[in-house]
Amino acid sequence: MHEFNETFIQILILLAISVAVIGIAKKIGQPYTIALVLVGLFLGIINVHVPLIDEAEAYITQSEVFQTIIISLFLPILLGDATLKLPFHHLYQHKRAVLGMAFIGTFLSFIVIGFATHYFIGLPIAVAFTFAALMSATDPISVVSIFKSLGVSEKLSTIMEGESLFNDGIAVVLFKISSIYLLTYIELGWEGLGSGILLFLKFSVGGVLVGVILGFIFSQIIRFFDDYPFEIALSAILFFGSYFIAEHLEVSGVIAVVAGGFMFADYGGKIGMTEKTRVTINTFWDVITLVANSIIFLLIGLEIRNIDFNNQWNIIAFAIVLVITGRIIALYISTLPVKDLNRKERILLNWGGLRGSLSIALALSLPMEFTGRDTVLLLTFSVVLFSLIVQGMSIKPLIKKLGLSGTDSTK
């Protein structure tokens, strides 16, 4: 009991620091996620030692704990909340851009970054494609908040959020295949390629089916109630239930949460939610996601203490350039059929494809015996930090430079 109390206090201290940083960031009109990473980075670099904070950071940033907190606890929350906030009809309106970037773009990014890091950096093929899978997931939290604050068009916000929702699930599936099965499939040749495609379809389609079925069932349940605390509880059970049931069935939990969340928000919202319930559910999840993000992004900065950057700057710079290049190629090819995206909008969508917490959590989930684990961690942390800090802090001036803020966004 005493040990549990200590752990709880440690987490509470980290949360208090995070909320304080968020308050300051909001007051000065800056994205709080980037502010949290910067504060965590600062504390990690100067190596300030405060016993309770050190113990909390050491406990939470253990690979198993960090992975459990982010993937098993926070990821269903963040994905579920996003599906509630993103109207399905908006997504459907821009389906060509969203699906093109999320599916074709993610695969192209995976292939380009995988082969590039293998041939130019010299990483073993399994390590290169594991890293590529991590770099194929985008994190739009900071970007979308900046978009909304500057009045960037709803179209660009929807495309950015929609891409991330779908490509997170695809990236997780690609990560599992790359880190566990890839070498076996390569040895099998064309037979291995077929097996890989079947496994991908099993993960993806299975996840969709689990999410849609559970989303439909929970939507039917709320038809008989007008009780928002009860419906909030049902939404939480849906998000976590979709994830864990799908994972138990060995299909994609991430895709299940997205499918279930959209079914619940769109279909369930139409047949069983009053406006008051919808607003209350959104408000509840706003608070939960704020808490989740506050801990996640502070920890990303703090985790810098555990990464050895000595004499690795050349490989880090090369990896950053390759990831950015992969994003450019993937985005421009995947959006070629989309006629209502102009050059400036493509530039913004390209630079706004930040990497974040999912990439870090998946990298930390690699088993200790995975060959090249330290290299994957080094490159993943480096690209994520560059992405959140350099790209994240330059998004606002880029939007203004491109003339996509406010009324200019319709041009």
Short mmCIF file of C-alpha atoms in Angstrom, two decimals:
data_model
loop_
_atom_site.label_atom_id
_atom_site.label_comp_id
_atom_site.label_asym_id
_atom_site.label_seq_id
_atom_site.Cartn_x
_atom_site.Cartn_y
_atom_site.Cartn_z
CA MET A 1 0.00 0.00 0.00
CA HIS A 2 2.83 2.36 0.91
CA GLU A 3 4.55 1.64 -2.42
CA PHE A 4 1.32 2.36 -4.31
CA ASN A 5 0.92 5.68 -2.48
CA GLU A 6 4.47 6.69 -3.40
CA THR A 7 3.90 5.85 -7.07
CA PHE A 8 0.64 7.79 -7.07
CA ILE A 9 2.33 10.83 -5.50
CA GLN A 10 5.14 10.68 -8.06
CA ILE A 11 2.69 10.61 -10.96
CA LEU A 12 0.68 13.42 -9.34
CA ILE A 13 3.82 15.59 -9.15
CA LEU A 14 4.51 15.05 -12.86
CA LEU A 15 0.90 15.89 -13.60
CA ALA A 16 1.10 19.07 -11.50
CA ILE A 17 4.22 20.19 -13.40
CA SER A 18 2.51 19.40 -16.70
CA VAL A 19 -0.66 21.33 -15.84
CA ALA A 20 1.42 24.33 -14.72
CA VAL A 21 3.28 24.31 -18.06
CA ILE A 22 -0.03 24.00 -19.94
CA GLY A 23 -1.45 26.98 -18.06
CA ILE A 24 1.54 29.16 -18.95
CA ALA A 25 1.52 27.98 -22.59
CA LYS A 26 -2.19 28.74 -22.97
CA LYS A 27 -1.72 32.16 -21.37
CA ILE A 28 0.97 33.15 -23.89
CA GLY A 29 -0.87 31.55 -26.79
CA GLN A 30 1.58 28.72 -27.58
CA PRO A 31 0.87 25.00 -28.26
CA TYR A 32 1.07 23.28 -24.89
CA THR A 33 2.37 19.98 -26.29
CA ILE A 34 5.51 21.65 -27.64
CA ALA A 35 5.92 23.61 -24.38
CA LEU A 36 5.76 20.34 -22.40
CA VAL A 37 8.41 18.70 -24.58
CA LEU A 38 10.68 21.74 -24.22
CA VAL A 39 10.33 21.79 -20.42
CA GLY A 40 10.95 18.04 -20.21
CA LEU A 41 13.93 18.41 -22.53
CA PHE A 42 15.32 21.25 -20.42
CA LEU A 43 14.95 19.25 -17.19
CA GLY A 44 16.57 16.25 -18.86
CA ILE A 45 19.53 18.17 -20.30
CA ILE A 46 20.41 20.19 -17.21
CA ASN A 47 19.90 17.00 -15.17
CA VAL A 48 18.10 18.67 -12.27
CA HIS A 49 17.71 16.10 -9.50
CA VAL A 50 14.58 16.40 -7.38
CA PRO A 51 14.08 13.04 -5.60
CA LEU A 52 10.34 12.56 -6.16
CA ILE A 53 10.48 13.81 -9.77
CA ASP A 54 13.50 11.61 -10.51
CA GLU A 55 11.73 8.57 -9.07
CA ALA A 56 8.55 9.30 -11.03
CA GLU A 57 10.45 9.81 -14.27
CA ALA A 58 12.55 6.69 -13.72
CA TYR A 59 9.46 4.61 -12.99
CA ILE A 60 7.21 5.85 -15.78
CA THR A 61 9.86 5.91 -18.52
CA GLN A 62 10.74 2.26 -18.07
CA SER A 63 9.99 0.63 -21.42
CA GLU A 64 7.19 -1.59 -20.12
CA VAL A 65 5.52 1.12 -18.05
CA PHE A 66 5.78 3.81 -20.74
CA GLN A 67 4.40 1.43 -23.34
CA THR A 68 1.54 0.36 -21.06
CA ILE A 69 0.63 3.92 -20.10
CA ILE A 70 0.67 5.30 -23.65
CA ILE A 71 -0.44 2.37 -25.80
CA SER A 72 -2.83 0.52 -23.50
CA LEU A 73 -4.21 3.43 -21.46
CA PHE A 74 -3.82 6.74 -23.28
CA LEU A 75 -3.98 5.67 -26.93
CA PRO A 76 -7.59 4.37 -26.78
CA ILE A 77 -8.52 7.62 -25.00
CA LEU A 78 -6.84 9.89 -27.56
CA LEU A 79 -8.17 7.97 -30.56
CA GLY A 80 -11.67 7.68 -29.11
CA ASP A 81 -11.79 11.37 -28.29
CA ALA A 82 -10.64 12.26 -31.81
CA THR A 83 -13.43 10.21 -33.38
CA LEU A 84 -16.00 12.02 -31.22
CA LYS A 85 -14.63 15.45 -32.24
CA LEU A 86 -14.23 14.78 -35.98
CA PRO A 87 -17.63 14.70 -37.70
CA PHE A 88 -17.79 11.75 -40.08
CA HIS A 89 -19.49 13.81 -42.80
CA HIS A 90 -16.51 16.20 -42.79
CA LEU A 91 -14.20 13.21 -43.17
CA TYR A 92 -16.35 11.77 -45.95
CA GLN A 93 -16.33 15.10 -47.76
CA HIS A 94 -12.51 14.93 -48.00
CA LYS A 95 -12.27 11.15 -48.27
CA ARG A 96 -9.99 11.12 -51.33
CA ALA A 97 -7.30 13.18 -49.62
CA VAL A 98 -7.65 11.44 -46.24
CA LEU A 99 -7.67 7.88 -47.61
CA GLY A 100 -4.94 8.65 -50.13
CA MET A 101 -2.60 10.08 -47.48
CA ALA A 102 -3.54 7.52 -44.80
CA PHE A 103 -3.23 4.39 -46.94
CA ILE A 104 -1.14 5.08 -50.05
CA GLY A 105 0.90 7.76 -48.30
CA THR A 106 1.64 5.60 -45.25
CA PHE A 107 2.75 2.66 -47.40
CA LEU A 108 4.92 4.89 -49.61
CA SER A 109 6.49 6.53 -46.56
CA PHE A 110 7.15 3.08 -45.09
CA ILE A 111 8.79 1.80 -48.29
CA VAL A 112 10.84 4.93 -49.03
CA ILE A 113 12.14 5.42 -45.48
CA GLY A 114 12.77 1.69 -45.05
CA PHE A 115 14.88 1.28 -48.18
CA ALA A 116 16.60 4.66 -47.72
CA THR A 117 17.74 3.93 -44.15
CA HIS A 118 18.87 0.46 -45.24
CA TYR A 119 20.94 1.64 -48.20
CA PHE A 120 22.14 5.07 -47.06
CA ILE A 121 22.59 4.56 -43.30
CA GLY A 122 23.34 0.85 -43.49
CA LEU A 123 20.75 -0.43 -41.02
CA PRO A 124 19.84 -4.13 -41.31
CA ILE A 125 16.66 -4.58 -43.35
CA ALA A 126 14.43 -5.53 -40.37
CA VAL A 127 15.75 -2.60 -38.29
CA ALA A 128 15.34 -0.17 -41.21
CA PHE A 129 11.71 -1.11 -41.83
CA THR A 130 10.88 -1.18 -38.12
CA PHE A 131 12.14 2.42 -37.93
CA ALA A 132 10.21 3.25 -41.12
CA ALA A 133 6.98 1.95 -39.58
CA LEU A 134 7.53 4.17 -36.53
CA MET A 135 8.04 7.17 -38.80
CA SER A 136 4.84 6.49 -40.74
CA ALA A 137 2.55 7.50 -37.84
CA THR A 138 1.74 11.22 -37.56
CA ASP A 139 0.63 13.17 -34.50
CA PRO A 140 -1.57 16.19 -35.31
CA ILE A 141 -2.34 17.42 -31.76
CA SER A 142 -0.14 20.53 -31.82
CA VAL A 143 -0.72 21.23 -35.51
CA VAL A 144 -4.51 21.12 -35.42
CA SER A 145 -4.64 23.42 -32.37
CA ILE A 146 -2.47 25.92 -34.28
CA PHE A 147 -4.67 25.53 -37.37
CA LYS A 148 -7.78 26.35 -35.35
CA SER A 149 -6.20 29.30 -33.52
CA LEU A 150 -5.14 30.89 -36.83
CA GLY A 151 -8.36 30.13 -38.68
CA VAL A 152 -6.88 27.66 -41.16
CA SER A 153 -9.59 26.05 -43.27
CA GLU A 154 -11.70 23.22 -41.87
CA LYS A 155 -10.63 21.19 -44.91
CA LEU A 156 -6.95 21.14 -43.90
CA SER A 157 -7.73 20.41 -40.24
CA THR A 158 -10.01 17.52 -41.23
CA ILE A 159 -7.46 16.06 -43.65
CA MET A 160 -4.66 16.31 -41.08
CA GLU A 161 -6.72 14.71 -38.28
CA GLY A 162 -8.25 12.08 -40.56
CA GLU A 163 -4.88 11.01 -41.93
CA SER A 164 -3.48 10.59 -38.42
CA LEU A 165 -6.45 8.58 -37.16
CA PHE A 166 -6.13 6.03 -39.94
CA ASN A 167 -2.37 5.96 -40.39
CA ASP A 168 -1.81 5.30 -36.66
CA GLY A 169 -3.55 1.96 -37.04
CA ILE A 170 -1.73 1.12 -40.27
CA ALA A 171 1.65 2.12 -38.77
CA VAL A 172 1.09 -0.12 -35.73
CA VAL A 173 0.31 -3.09 -38.00
CA LEU A 174 3.39 -2.39 -40.16
CA PHE A 175 5.49 -2.10 -37.00
CA LYS A 176 4.36 -5.52 -35.75
CA ILE A 177 5.03 -7.13 -39.12
CA SER A 178 8.45 -5.47 -39.49
CA SER A 179 9.74 -6.12 -35.99
CA ILE A 180 8.45 -9.70 -35.65
CA TYR A 181 7.84 -11.32 -39.04
CA LEU A 182 9.78 -9.43 -41.71
CA LEU A 183 12.96 -11.54 -41.81
CA THR A 184 10.93 -14.75 -42.02
CA TYR A 185 8.86 -13.35 -44.89
CA ILE A 186 11.99 -12.21 -46.77
CA GLU A 187 13.43 -15.72 -46.54
CA LEU A 188 10.21 -17.14 -48.00
CA GLY A 189 10.35 -14.85 -51.05
CA TRP A 190 7.05 -14.38 -52.92
CA GLU A 191 5.30 -16.75 -50.55
CA GLY A 192 6.45 -14.53 -47.70
CA LEU A 193 5.11 -11.45 -49.48
CA GLY A 194 1.71 -13.11 -49.77
CA SER A 195 1.80 -14.11 -46.10
CA GLY A 196 2.66 -10.54 -45.12
CA ILE A 197 -0.24 -9.12 -47.12
CA LEU A 198 -2.66 -11.66 -45.60
CA LEU A 199 -1.43 -10.84 -42.09
CA PHE A 200 -1.88 -7.12 -42.76
CA LEU A 201 -5.42 -7.70 -44.02
CA LYS A 202 -6.20 -9.87 -40.99
CA PHE A 203 -5.01 -7.16 -38.58
CA SER A 204 -6.78 -4.34 -40.43
CA VAL A 205 -10.08 -5.90 -41.49
CA GLY A 206 -10.37 -7.72 -38.17
CA GLY A 207 -9.89 -4.46 -36.30
CA VAL A 208 -12.56 -2.73 -38.39
CA LEU A 209 -15.05 -5.56 -37.81
CA VAL A 210 -14.51 -5.58 -34.03
CA GLY A 211 -14.90 -1.79 -33.85
CA VAL A 212 -17.98 -1.60 -36.08
CA ILE A 213 -19.78 -4.44 -34.28
CA LEU A 214 -19.10 -3.01 -30.81
CA GLY A 215 -19.89 0.52 -31.96
CA PHE A 216 -23.22 -0.65 -33.37
CA ILE A 217 -24.11 -2.54 -30.17
CA PHE A 218 -23.29 0.43 -27.93
CA SER A 219 -25.18 2.78 -30.26
CA GLN A 220 -28.28 0.61 -29.85
CA ILE A 221 -27.90 0.67 -26.06
CA ILE A 222 -27.89 4.48 -25.81
CA ARG A 223 -31.16 4.65 -27.78
CA PHE A 224 -32.95 3.61 -24.57
CA PHE A 225 -31.32 6.19 -22.29
CA ASP A 226 -31.08 9.94 -21.93
CA ASP A 227 -28.52 9.89 -19.13
CA TYR A 228 -25.19 11.48 -20.00
CA PRO A 229 -23.12 10.07 -17.08
CA PHE A 230 -24.22 6.59 -18.13
CA GLU A 231 -23.47 7.32 -21.80
CA ILE A 232 -20.02 8.70 -20.91
CA ALA A 233 -19.32 5.46 -19.05
CA LEU A 234 -20.46 3.48 -22.11
CA SER A 235 -18.12 5.48 -24.37
CA ALA A 236 -15.18 4.65 -22.08
CA ILE A 237 -16.10 0.95 -22.09
CA LEU A 238 -16.40 1.07 -25.89
CA PHE A 239 -12.95 2.64 -26.40
CA PHE A 240 -11.10 0.32 -24.04
CA GLY A 241 -13.27 -2.70 -24.86
CA SER A 242 -12.67 -2.30 -28.60
CA TYR A 243 -8.93 -2.06 -28.04
CA PHE A 244 -8.49 -4.99 -25.67
CA ILE A 245 -10.97 -7.33 -27.38
CA ALA A 246 -9.28 -6.71 -30.73
CA GLU A 247 -5.81 -7.26 -29.27
CA HIS A 248 -7.02 -10.47 -27.61
CA LEU A 249 -8.30 -11.65 -31.01
CA GLU A 250 -4.88 -10.73 -32.48
CA VAL A 251 -6.20 -7.98 -34.73
CA SER A 252 -5.53 -4.23 -34.59
CA GLY A 253 -6.80 -2.60 -31.41
CA VAL A 254 -6.00 0.87 -32.75
CA ILE A 255 -8.12 0.36 -35.87
CA ALA A 256 -10.90 -1.15 -33.72
CA VAL A 257 -11.04 1.97 -31.51
CA VAL A 258 -11.21 4.27 -34.55
CA ALA A 259 -13.94 2.20 -36.25
CA GLY A 260 -15.93 1.82 -33.02
CA GLY A 261 -15.57 5.49 -32.14
CA PHE A 262 -16.81 6.68 -35.53
CA MET A 263 -19.78 4.28 -35.41
CA PHE A 264 -20.67 5.46 -31.88
CA ALA A 265 -20.21 9.18 -32.62
CA ASP A 266 -21.93 9.28 -36.02
CA TYR A 267 -24.57 6.52 -36.01
CA GLY A 268 -25.04 6.44 -32.24
CA GLY A 269 -25.07 10.23 -32.07
CA LYS A 270 -27.91 10.39 -34.59
CA ILE A 271 -30.14 7.74 -33.02
CA GLY A 272 -29.40 8.05 -29.32
CA MET A 273 -27.71 11.29 -28.20
CA THR A 274 -29.27 14.59 -27.27
CA GLU A 275 -27.28 17.77 -27.88
CA LYS A 276 -26.68 18.09 -24.13
CA THR A 277 -25.26 14.55 -23.99
CA ARG A 278 -23.01 15.19 -26.98
CA VAL A 279 -21.61 18.40 -25.45
CA THR A 280 -21.11 16.76 -22.04
CA ILE A 281 -19.34 13.72 -23.49
CA ASN A 282 -17.02 15.97 -25.49
CA THR A 283 -16.28 18.08 -22.43
CA PHE A 284 -15.50 15.00 -20.33
CA TRP A 285 -13.08 13.63 -22.91
CA ASP A 286 -11.50 17.08 -23.35
CA VAL A 287 -10.40 16.90 -19.72
CA ILE A 288 -9.16 13.31 -19.95
CA THR A 289 -7.17 13.95 -23.14
CA LEU A 290 -5.63 17.07 -21.60
CA VAL A 291 -4.37 14.97 -18.67
CA ALA A 292 -3.14 12.21 -20.98
CA ASN A 293 -1.29 14.57 -23.31
CA SER A 294 0.19 16.55 -20.43
CA ILE A 295 1.96 13.47 -19.08
CA ILE A 296 2.90 12.01 -22.47
CA PHE A 297 4.67 15.05 -23.89
CA LEU A 298 6.49 15.94 -20.67
CA LEU A 299 7.79 12.36 -20.54
CA ILE A 300 9.01 12.53 -24.12
CA GLY A 301 11.23 15.44 -23.13
CA LEU A 302 12.36 13.81 -19.87
CA GLU A 303 13.26 10.54 -21.60
CA ILE A 304 16.18 12.36 -23.24
CA ARG A 305 18.27 11.38 -20.19
CA ASN A 306 18.17 7.74 -21.23
CA ILE A 307 19.35 8.21 -24.84
CA ASP A 308 23.05 8.25 -25.74
CA PHE A 309 23.64 10.84 -28.48
CA ASN A 310 27.45 10.77 -28.30
CA ASN A 311 29.14 10.66 -31.73
CA GLN A 312 25.79 9.92 -33.39
CA TRP A 313 25.02 13.34 -34.88
CA ASN A 314 25.76 12.35 -38.49
CA ILE A 315 23.40 9.38 -38.47
CA ILE A 316 20.75 11.48 -36.68
CA ALA A 317 20.93 14.27 -39.29
CA PHE A 318 20.77 11.70 -42.09
CA ALA A 319 17.72 10.04 -40.54
CA ILE A 320 15.89 13.37 -40.17
CA VAL A 321 16.54 14.24 -43.82
CA LEU A 322 15.40 10.79 -45.01
CA VAL A 323 12.18 10.95 -42.96
CA ILE A 324 11.34 14.43 -44.29
CA THR A 325 12.12 13.28 -47.85
CA GLY A 326 9.95 10.19 -47.40
CA ARG A 327 7.07 12.37 -46.21
CA ILE A 328 7.41 14.70 -49.21
CA ILE A 329 7.41 11.83 -51.73
CA ALA A 330 4.55 10.01 -50.02
CA LEU A 331 2.33 13.08 -49.67
CA TYR A 332 2.76 14.42 -53.18
CA ILE A 333 2.21 11.05 -54.88
CA SER A 334 -0.74 10.07 -52.66
CA THR A 335 -2.54 13.39 -53.24
CA LEU A 336 -2.00 13.56 -57.02
CA PRO A 337 -5.65 12.59 -57.75
CA VAL A 338 -6.93 15.23 -55.29
CA LYS A 339 -7.72 18.30 -57.41
CA ASP A 340 -8.92 20.60 -54.62
CA LEU A 341 -5.52 20.72 -52.86
CA ASN A 342 -3.26 23.49 -54.11
CA ARG A 343 0.54 23.73 -53.84
CA LYS A 344 0.49 25.85 -50.66
CA GLU A 345 -1.90 23.47 -48.92
CA ARG A 346 0.29 20.50 -49.82
CA ILE A 347 3.35 22.28 -48.42
CA LEU A 348 1.51 22.88 -45.12
CA LEU A 349 0.19 19.31 -44.89
CA ASN A 350 3.68 18.02 -45.61
CA TRP A 351 5.43 20.09 -42.93
CA GLY A 352 2.58 19.50 -40.48
CA GLY A 353 3.08 15.72 -40.45
CA LEU A 354 4.71 15.65 -37.02
CA ARG A 355 5.86 12.47 -35.27
CA GLY A 356 4.93 12.05 -31.61
CA SER A 357 4.07 9.84 -28.68
CA LEU A 358 2.94 6.73 -30.59
CA SER A 359 6.32 6.45 -32.32
CA ILE A 360 8.12 6.71 -28.96
CA ALA A 361 5.87 4.18 -27.21
CA LEU A 362 6.20 1.63 -30.00
CA ALA A 363 10.00 2.03 -30.09
CA LEU A 364 10.18 1.45 -26.34
CA SER A 365 8.00 -1.65 -26.73
CA LEU A 366 10.72 -3.42 -28.74
CA PRO A 367 12.09 -6.35 -26.73
CA MET A 368 15.60 -5.96 -25.29
CA GLU A 369 16.83 -8.82 -27.48
CA PHE A 370 15.72 -7.05 -30.70
CA THR A 371 18.88 -6.47 -32.77
CA GLY A 372 19.32 -2.74 -33.35
CA ARG A 373 16.95 -1.67 -30.57
CA ASP A 374 19.29 1.09 -29.31
CA THR A 375 19.68 2.47 -32.83
CA VAL A 376 15.91 2.52 -33.37
CA LEU A 377 15.42 4.32 -30.04
CA LEU A 378 18.13 6.87 -30.84
CA LEU A 379 16.77 7.69 -34.29
CA THR A 380 13.12 7.67 -33.20
CA PHE A 381 13.69 10.05 -30.28
CA SER A 382 15.83 12.31 -32.45
CA VAL A 383 13.28 12.56 -35.27
CA VAL A 384 10.37 13.03 -32.83
CA LEU A 385 12.19 15.82 -30.97
CA PHE A 386 13.13 17.53 -34.24
CA SER A 387 9.57 17.11 -35.49
CA LEU A 388 7.84 18.47 -32.39
CA ILE A 389 10.26 21.32 -31.73
CA VAL A 390 11.57 22.49 -35.13
CA GLN A 391 8.57 21.65 -37.30
CA GLY A 392 6.04 22.33 -34.54
CA MET A 393 7.43 25.78 -33.73
CA SER A 394 7.73 26.78 -37.38
CA ILE A 395 4.15 25.82 -38.35
CA LYS A 396 2.64 29.14 -37.27
CA PRO A 397 5.04 31.36 -39.27
CA LEU A 398 4.71 28.97 -42.24
CA ILE A 399 0.91 29.32 -42.21
CA LYS A 400 1.23 33.10 -42.24
CA LYS A 401 3.92 33.00 -44.94
CA LEU A 402 1.71 30.82 -47.16
CA GLY A 403 -1.30 33.08 -46.55
CA LEU A 404 -3.46 30.25 -45.23
CA SER A 405 -4.64 31.87 -42.01
CA GLY A 406 -8.04 33.43 -41.52
CA THR A 407 -9.85 34.44 -44.68
CA ASP A 408 -6.75 33.68 -46.76
CA SER A 409 -7.28 29.95 -46.14
CA THR A 410 -10.08 29.89 -48.73
CA LYS A 411 -7.90 31.16 -51.54
#
